[in-house]
Coordinates of C-alpha atoms in Angstrom, one line a residue:
X1 CA -21.5 18.7 6.0
X2 CA -23.8 15.8 6.6
X3 CA -26.2 17.2 4.0
X4 CA -23.4 17.6 1.5
X5 CA -22.2 14.0 2.0
X6 CA -25.7 12.8 1.6
X7 CA -26.2 14.7 -1.7
X8 CA -22.9 13.5 -3.1
X9 CA -23.8 9.9 -2.2
X10 CA -27.2 10.2 -3.8
X11 CA -25.8 11.7 -7.0
X12 CA -23.2 8.9 -7.3
X13 CA -25.7 6.1 -6.5
X14 CA -28.4 7.5 -8.8
X15 CA -25.9 7.8 -11.7
X16 CA -24.6 4.3 -11.1
X17 CA -28.2 2.9 -11.1
X18 CA -28.9 4.7 -14.3
X19 CA -25.7 3.2 -16.0
X20 CA -26.7 -0.3 -14.8
X21 CA -30.2 0.1 -16.2
X22 CA -28.9 1.3 -19.6
X23 CA -26.6 -1.8 -19.6
X24 CA -29.5 -4.1 -18.9
X25 CA -31.4 -2.5 -21.8
X26 CA -28.5 -3.3 -24.2
X27 CA -27.3 0.3 -24.5
X28 CA -23.9 1.8 -24.0
X29 CA -22.8 3.4 -20.8
X30 CA -23.8 7.1 -20.8
X31 CA -20.9 9.6 -21.1
X32 CA -20.0 12.0 -18.4
X33 CA -21.6 14.9 -20.3
X34 CA -24.9 13.0 -20.5
X35 CA -24.8 12.2 -16.8
X36 CA -24.1 15.9 -16.0
X37 CA -27.1 17.0 -18.1
X38 CA -29.2 14.4 -16.4
X39 CA -28.2 15.8 -13.0
X40 CA -29.2 19.3 -14.1
X41 CA -32.6 18.0 -15.1
X42 CA -33.0 16.2 -11.7
X43 CA -32.4 19.4 -9.8
X44 CA -35.4 20.9 -11.5
X45 CA -37.7 18.1 -10.4
X46 CA -39.7 18.3 -7.1
X47 CA -38.3 15.1 -5.7
X48 CA -34.6 16.1 -6.0
X49 CA -34.9 19.9 -5.6
X50 CA -33.0 19.7 -2.4
X51 CA -29.8 19.0 -4.4
X52 CA -29.7 22.7 -5.1
X53 CA -29.1 23.5 -1.4
X54 CA -25.5 22.4 -1.5
X55 CA -22.6 23.4 -3.8
X56 CA -22.7 22.0 -7.3
X57 CA -18.9 21.5 -7.4
X58 CA -18.8 18.3 -5.2
X59 CA -21.9 16.9 -7.0
X60 CA -20.2 17.2 -10.4
X61 CA -17.0 15.7 -8.9
X62 CA -19.0 12.6 -7.8
X63 CA -19.9 12.1 -11.5
X64 CA -16.2 12.4 -12.4
X65 CA -15.4 9.8 -9.7
X66 CA -17.9 7.4 -11.2
X67 CA -16.5 8.0 -14.7
X68 CA -12.9 7.2 -13.4
X69 CA -14.2 4.1 -11.6
X70 CA -15.7 2.8 -14.9
X71 CA -12.5 3.7 -16.8
X72 CA -10.4 1.7 -14.3
X73 CA -12.8 -1.2 -14.6
X74 CA -12.8 -1.3 -18.4
X75 CA -8.9 -0.9 -18.6
X76 CA -8.6 -3.8 -16.2
X77 CA -10.8 -6.0 -18.3
X78 CA -8.8 -5.3 -21.4
X79 CA -5.5 -5.9 -19.6
X80 CA -4.4 -2.3 -19.9
X81 CA -4.1 -1.8 -16.1
X82 CA -1.5 -3.4 -13.9
X83 CA -2.2 -5.2 -10.7
X84 CA -5.3 -7.0 -9.5
X85 CA -8.5 -7.0 -11.6
X86 CA -10.7 -4.0 -10.8
X87 CA -14.3 -4.7 -10.0
X88 CA -17.1 -2.5 -11.4
X89 CA -18.2 0.5 -9.2
X90 CA -20.5 -0.3 -6.3
X91 CA -23.1 1.8 -4.5
X92 CA -21.9 4.0 -1.6
X93 CA -23.2 3.3 1.9
X94 CA -24.3 5.8 4.5
X95 CA -22.2 4.3 7.3
X96 CA -18.9 4.0 5.4
X97 CA -16.4 6.6 4.4
X98 CA -17.8 9.8 2.9
X99 CA -16.0 12.5 0.9
X100 CA -16.7 15.6 -1.0
X101 CA -14.2 17.3 -3.3
X102 CA -14.0 21.1 -3.9
X103 CA -12.0 22.6 -6.8
X104 CA -10.1 25.9 -6.4
X105 CA -13.2 28.0 -6.8
X106 CA -15.1 26.2 -4.1
X107 CA -12.9 26.8 -1.1
X108 CA -10.7 29.5 0.4
X109 CA -7.9 29.4 2.9
X110 CA -7.4 32.4 5.2
X111 CA -3.7 33.3 5.8
X112 CA -2.4 32.8 9.3
X113 CA -5.8 31.5 10.4
X114 CA -7.3 28.2 11.7
X115 CA -10.4 28.6 9.5
X116 CA -11.1 27.6 5.9
X117 CA -14.2 28.5 3.8
X118 CA -16.2 25.9 1.9
X119 CA -18.9 26.9 -0.6
X120 CA -22.4 26.9 0.8
X121 CA -21.1 25.6 4.2
X122 CA -19.2 28.6 5.6
X123 CA -16.1 28.9 7.8
X124 CA -14.8 25.7 9.4
X125 CA -12.3 25.6 12.2
X126 CA -9.4 23.2 11.4
X127 CA -6.3 21.9 13.2
X128 CA -3.4 22.0 10.8
X129 CA -1.1 18.9 10.8
X130 CA 1.5 20.7 8.7
X131 CA 2.1 23.9 6.7
X132 CA 1.0 23.8 3.1
X133 CA 4.1 24.1 0.8
X134 CA 2.1 25.7 -2.0
X135 CA -1.3 27.0 -3.0
X136 CA -3.7 24.0 -3.2
X137 CA -5.6 23.2 -6.3
X138 CA -8.3 21.2 -4.6
X139 CA -9.6 20.3 -1.2
X140 CA -11.4 17.1 -0.2
X141 CA -13.6 17.0 2.9
X142 CA -13.5 13.4 4.4
X143 CA -15.6 11.7 7.1
X144 CA -14.4 8.2 8.0
X145 CA -16.6 5.4 9.6
X146 CA -15.4 6.5 13.1
X147 CA -17.0 10.0 12.6
X148 CA -13.7 11.8 12.3
X149 CA -13.4 14.7 9.8
X150 CA -10.4 15.5 7.7
X151 CA -9.5 18.0 4.9
X152 CA -7.0 16.8 2.3
X153 CA -5.4 19.3 0.0
X154 CA -3.7 18.7 -3.4
X155 CA -0.6 20.8 -3.9
X156 CA 2.3 20.8 -6.4
X157 CA 5.8 21.2 -5.2
X158 CA 9.3 19.9 -5.8
X159 CA 10.7 18.1 -2.7
X160 CA 14.3 18.7 -1.7
X161 CA 16.7 15.9 -2.7
X162 CA 18.6 14.4 0.2
X163 CA 22.5 14.5 0.0
X164 CA 24.1 11.3 -1.2
X165 CA 25.8 9.3 1.6
X166 CA 26.9 6.2 -0.2
X167 CA 25.3 3.8 2.3
X168 CA 23.5 0.7 1.3
X169 CA 21.2 -1.6 3.2
X170 CA 19.4 -4.9 2.6
X171 CA 16.1 -5.5 4.4
X172 CA 14.7 -8.9 5.3
X173 CA 11.1 -8.8 6.4
X174 CA 9.7 -11.2 9.0
X175 CA 7.0 -11.9 11.5
X176 CA 9.0 -12.1 14.8
X177 CA 11.1 -9.1 13.8
X178 CA 9.3 -6.8 11.3
X179 CA 12.6 -5.9 9.6
X180 CA 16.2 -7.1 9.9
X181 CA 18.8 -4.8 8.3
X182 CA 22.1 -6.0 6.8
X183 CA 24.0 -4.0 9.5
X184 CA 22.6 -6.3 12.2
X185 CA 19.8 -4.0 13.4
X186 CA 16.4 -5.6 14.2
X187 CA 13.2 -3.7 14.3
X188 CA 10.2 -5.0 16.3
X189 CA 6.7 -4.4 15.0
X190 CA 4.0 -2.9 17.3
X191 CA 1.5 -5.5 16.1
X192 CA -1.5 -3.3 16.9
X193 CA -4.1 -5.9 15.9
X194 CA -2.6 -8.6 18.2
X195 CA -2.6 -6.2 21.1
X196 CA -6.2 -5.1 20.6
X197 CA -7.6 -8.5 19.6
X198 CA -9.3 -9.2 22.9
X199 CA -11.0 -5.8 23.0
X200 CA -11.9 -6.1 19.3
X201 CA -13.7 -9.4 19.9
X202 CA -15.6 -8.0 22.8
X203 CA -16.8 -5.0 20.8
X204 CA -17.8 -7.2 17.9
X205 CA -19.9 -9.5 20.1
X206 CA -21.5 -6.4 21.7
X207 CA -22.4 -5.1 18.2
X208 CA -23.9 -8.4 17.1
X209 CA -26.3 -8.5 20.0
X210 CA -27.8 -5.0 19.2
X211 CA -31.0 -4.8 17.3
X212 CA -30.6 -3.4 13.7
X213 CA -31.8 0.1 13.3
X214 CA -31.5 1.0 17.0
X215 CA -29.6 3.8 18.6
X216 CA -27.6 1.4 20.8
X217 CA -26.4 -0.4 17.7
X218 CA -25.1 2.8 16.2
X219 CA -23.2 3.6 19.5
X220 CA -21.7 0.1 19.4
X221 CA -20.8 0.5 15.7
X222 CA -18.9 3.8 16.4
X223 CA -16.9 2.2 19.2
X224 CA -15.9 -0.6 17.0
X225 CA -15.0 1.7 14.1
X226 CA -12.9 3.9 16.5
X227 CA -10.9 0.8 17.6
X228 CA -10.3 -0.2 13.9
X229 CA -9.1 3.4 13.2
X230 CA -6.8 3.3 16.2
X231 CA -5.2 0.0 15.0
X232 CA -4.8 1.4 11.4
X233 CA -3.3 4.6 12.7
X234 CA -0.8 2.8 14.9
X235 CA 0.4 0.6 12.1
X236 CA 0.7 3.5 9.6
X237 CA 2.6 5.7 12.0
X238 CA 5.1 2.9 12.6
X239 CA 5.5 2.2 8.9
X240 CA 6.0 5.9 8.0
X241 CA 8.5 6.5 10.7
X242 CA 10.6 3.4 9.9
X243 CA 10.5 4.0 6.1
X244 CA 11.5 7.7 6.6
X245 CA 14.4 6.7 8.9
X246 CA 15.7 4.1 6.3
X247 CA 15.4 6.6 3.4
X248 CA 17.4 9.3 5.3
X249 CA 20.2 7.0 6.4
X250 CA 20.8 5.0 3.2
X251 CA 21.4 5.8 -0.5
X252 CA 20.5 2.3 -1.8
X253 CA 17.7 0.3 -0.3
X254 CA 17.3 -3.4 -1.3
X255 CA 14.1 -5.4 -0.5
X256 CA 13.0 -8.9 -1.3
X257 CA 9.9 -9.4 -3.5
X258 CA 7.4 -11.2 -1.3
X259 CA 4.3 -13.0 -2.5
X260 CA 2.1 -11.4 0.2
X261 CA -1.2 -12.3 -1.4
X262 CA -0.1 -16.0 -1.5
X263 CA 1.3 -16.0 2.0
X264 CA -2.0 -14.7 3.4
X265 CA -3.7 -17.8 2.2
X266 CA -1.9 -19.7 4.9
X267 CA -4.6 -19.8 7.7
X268 CA -2.0 -20.1 10.4
X269 CA 0.0 -17.0 9.4
X270 CA -2.6 -14.8 7.6
X271 CA -3.6 -12.7 10.6
X272 CA 0.0 -12.1 11.7
X273 CA 1.1 -11.2 8.1
X274 CA -1.9 -8.8 7.7
X275 CA -1.1 -7.2 11.0
X276 CA 2.4 -6.3 9.8
X277 CA 1.7 -4.3 6.6
X278 CA 4.6 -5.6 4.4
X279 CA 3.1 -4.3 1.2
X280 CA 2.4 -0.9 2.6
X281 CA 6.0 -0.6 3.8
X282 CA 7.3 -1.4 0.3
X283 CA 4.9 1.1 -1.3
X284 CA 6.2 3.8 1.2
X285 CA 9.8 3.0 0.4
X286 CA 9.2 3.2 -3.3
X287 CA 7.4 6.5 -3.1
X288 CA 9.9 8.2 -0.7
X289 CA 12.9 6.9 -2.8
X290 CA 11.5 8.7 -5.8
X291 CA 10.7 11.8 -3.8
X292 CA 14.1 12.1 -2.1
X293 CA 16.4 10.8 -4.8
X294 CA 17.2 7.4 -3.4
X295 CA 17.9 4.1 -5.2
X296 CA 15.3 1.5 -4.4
X297 CA 15.7 -2.1 -5.7
X298 CA 13.8 -5.3 -5.4
X299 CA 15.4 -8.8 -5.8
X300 CA 13.7 -11.9 -7.2
X301 CA 11.5 -13.7 -4.7
X302 CA 13.1 -17.1 -5.7
X303 CA 16.6 -16.1 -4.6
X304 CA 17.6 -18.5 -1.7
X305 CA 18.7 -15.8 0.7
X306 CA 17.9 -17.9 3.8
X307 CA 19.7 -21.0 2.4
X308 CA 23.0 -19.4 1.3
X309 CA 25.9 -18.7 3.6
X310 CA 26.7 -15.0 3.5
X311 CA 30.4 -15.7 4.1
X312 CA 31.3 -18.5 1.7
X313 CA 28.2 -18.8 -0.6
X314 CA 27.5 -22.4 0.3
X315 CA 23.9 -23.5 -0.1
X316 CA 22.8 -25.4 2.9
X317 CA 19.3 -26.4 1.7
X318 CA 15.8 -25.4 2.8
X319 CA 15.3 -24.7 6.5
X320 CA 12.1 -24.8 8.6
X321 CA 10.7 -21.6 9.9
X322 CA 11.5 -22.5 13.5
X323 CA 15.3 -22.7 12.7
X324 CA 16.5 -19.2 13.6
X325 CA 20.2 -19.9 13.8
X326 CA 22.3 -22.4 11.8
X327 CA 26.0 -23.3 11.2
X328 CA 27.4 -23.4 7.7
X329 CA 28.6 -27.0 6.8
X330 CA 31.3 -25.6 4.6
X331 CA 33.0 -22.9 6.6
X332 CA 31.6 -23.6 10.1
X333 CA 30.4 -20.0 10.8
X334 CA 27.3 -19.6 12.9
X335 CA 24.6 -17.4 11.3
X336 CA 21.5 -15.6 12.5
X337 CA 18.9 -16.6 9.9
X338 CA 17.4 -13.1 9.4
X339 CA 20.7 -11.2 9.5
X340 CA 22.2 -13.7 7.0
X341 CA 19.2 -13.2 4.7
X342 CA 19.5 -9.4 4.9
X343 CA 23.2 -9.6 4.0
X344 CA 22.4 -11.9 1.0
X345 CA 19.7 -9.5 -0.2
X346 CA 22.2 -6.6 -0.3
X347 CA 24.9 -8.8 -1.9
X348 CA 22.5 -9.8 -4.8
X349 CA 22.4 -6.1 -5.8
X350 CA 26.1 -5.7 -5.5
X351 CA 26.5 -8.8 -7.7
X352 CA 24.2 -7.4 -10.4
X353 CA 26.4 -4.2 -10.5
X354 CA 29.6 -6.3 -10.9
X355 CA 28.0 -8.4 -13.7
X356 CA 26.9 -5.2 -15.5
X357 CA 30.4 -3.9 -15.1
X358 CA 32.1 -6.7 -17.1
X359 CA 31.9 -10.0 -15.1
X360 CA 29.2 -11.5 -17.1
X361 CA 31.5 -14.3 -18.4
X362 CA 31.5 -15.8 -14.9
X363 CA 27.8 -16.7 -15.1
X364 CA 28.7 -20.3 -16.2
X365 CA 31.1 -20.6 -13.3
X366 CA 28.2 -19.8 -10.9
X367 CA 26.2 -22.9 -11.7
X368 CA 24.5 -22.0 -15.0
X369 CA 23.7 -25.0 -17.2
X370 CA 25.9 -25.4 -20.3
X371 CA 25.1 -27.7 -23.2
X372 CA 28.2 -29.6 -24.5
X373 CA 28.6 -31.5 -27.6
X374 CA 29.4 -35.3 -27.4
X375 CA 33.0 -34.8 -28.3
X376 CA 33.7 -32.1 -25.8
X377 CA 31.8 -34.0 -23.1
X378 CA 33.9 -37.2 -23.7
X379 CA 37.1 -35.1 -23.7
X380 CA 36.2 -33.6 -20.4
X381 CA 35.4 -37.0 -18.9
X382 CA 38.8 -38.3 -19.9
X383 CA 40.8 -35.2 -18.9
X384 CA 38.7 -33.2 -16.5
X385 CA 40.1 -29.6 -16.1
X386 CA 40.9 -28.3 -12.7
X387 CA 38.5 -25.5 -11.8
X388 CA 36.9 -23.9 -8.7
X389 CA 33.2 -23.1 -8.7
X390 CA 32.7 -19.3 -8.1
X391 CA 30.0 -18.1 -5.8
X392 CA 28.4 -14.7 -5.5
X393 CA 30.8 -13.7 -2.8
X394 CA 33.9 -14.7 -4.7
X395 CA 32.9 -12.2 -7.3
X396 CA 32.4 -9.5 -4.7
X397 CA 35.9 -10.1 -3.3

C-alpha cells in the first residue's frame, strides 16, 4: 500500500509539474488524454519503470483528480463556482493524507467476509463500520497523517424518508452553550480542542526540538497527528449525533445565518469558535434534511433575534455578550438571551409563512418606510389617525 500511495503521489506531482512548465512556456494546459499518453510513455522509461509494479487504475485516477482540481480553479476564476476562491492545485506531500481510488474492476468484496481484494495488492482484512446498502461502484484506500487506514466506498441508494411529525424548532448557536433550542433545551459542546490544549502544546514543543530528518522527529510527528485526529473525531462524532437527533425529532429546522469567517477574525474568540464547528453543523443539517425529507431553513443574519422580546415584539436595543438575561422594558417579562433568540428564529419562519399566505399588506404596519406626498403628509400631521404598530408576534396571534 505504501508503494501504491507513493506511485499515485509521483504521478500527480509529475503531471502538475509538467502543466506548470507548459504554462511558463506560454502553452495551454495539456488535456487529460495527453497526460494519460505521457504517463504511458513514462512507464516505458528506465527511470519510471517501477510504476508498472502497481495497478494502473489508481494512477489514471490521479490524473483525473488533477484535471478536476484545474477545472474547479478555472471555474472559480470565472465566477462560475460558488463559495470561496479556489486556489490552483498544489504538490502532494509524503507526510500528509494519501489516497488511491479503484473503480469497480479494480477491487472485489467477498460476501460475508472481513476481507476485500485490491488489484496488485491482494486480500486486505477490514473492520466494517456498517453494512453496504448496495453494490459499490468505487473504493478509495485512504491513509491519514496519523497512519490510520480506511476504505471508503461509493454506493447509490434511496434513503428512507422519515414520517412527518409536524414539529418545528429554532436553533441559536453560541459559545457557552453550543445550541439552544426554541423548546428551552440547551446542548453543551465537548470543546475537544480546549480540553486537549495543554497536551497539544507539549507535543508541539517536543516536535520543534527534534532534528529534521531524524527518527525521533517522525515519532513525535505521529503522536501530534494522532492527537489532532482524536480532537477532530470527537468534534465530528458530537456534531453527527446532535444533527441526527434534531432531524429525527423535528419536521422543520430553522437556523440563523452566521458570518463564521468574519467572526473568526476576532482574535479573542477565533479559537473558541473554531473549536465548535458551526459551519460543519449547518452542512450536516442541510444534507440530512434532503436525505430524510425534512424542511431546513436559514434566516437572515441581520435579524435582531437577541434584541427583540419574544413575547411582545419590543426591540430593546443591542446588548453586550456578557448580558445573558434581560427584562423587557415593554412587558416586563424576564428572558434568557439564548432561549429568546431561538424562539425569535423560529418565529421568523412562521411569519414568512403568514405573509406568503395573504398578510403581506401588513408589511407597512411593521415598520417599513413609506413615502408620502406633501398633501397627505400635512393632512396626517393635522388629523393623525389612530393606529397600533403591529409586530411579528401580533401577526402570529
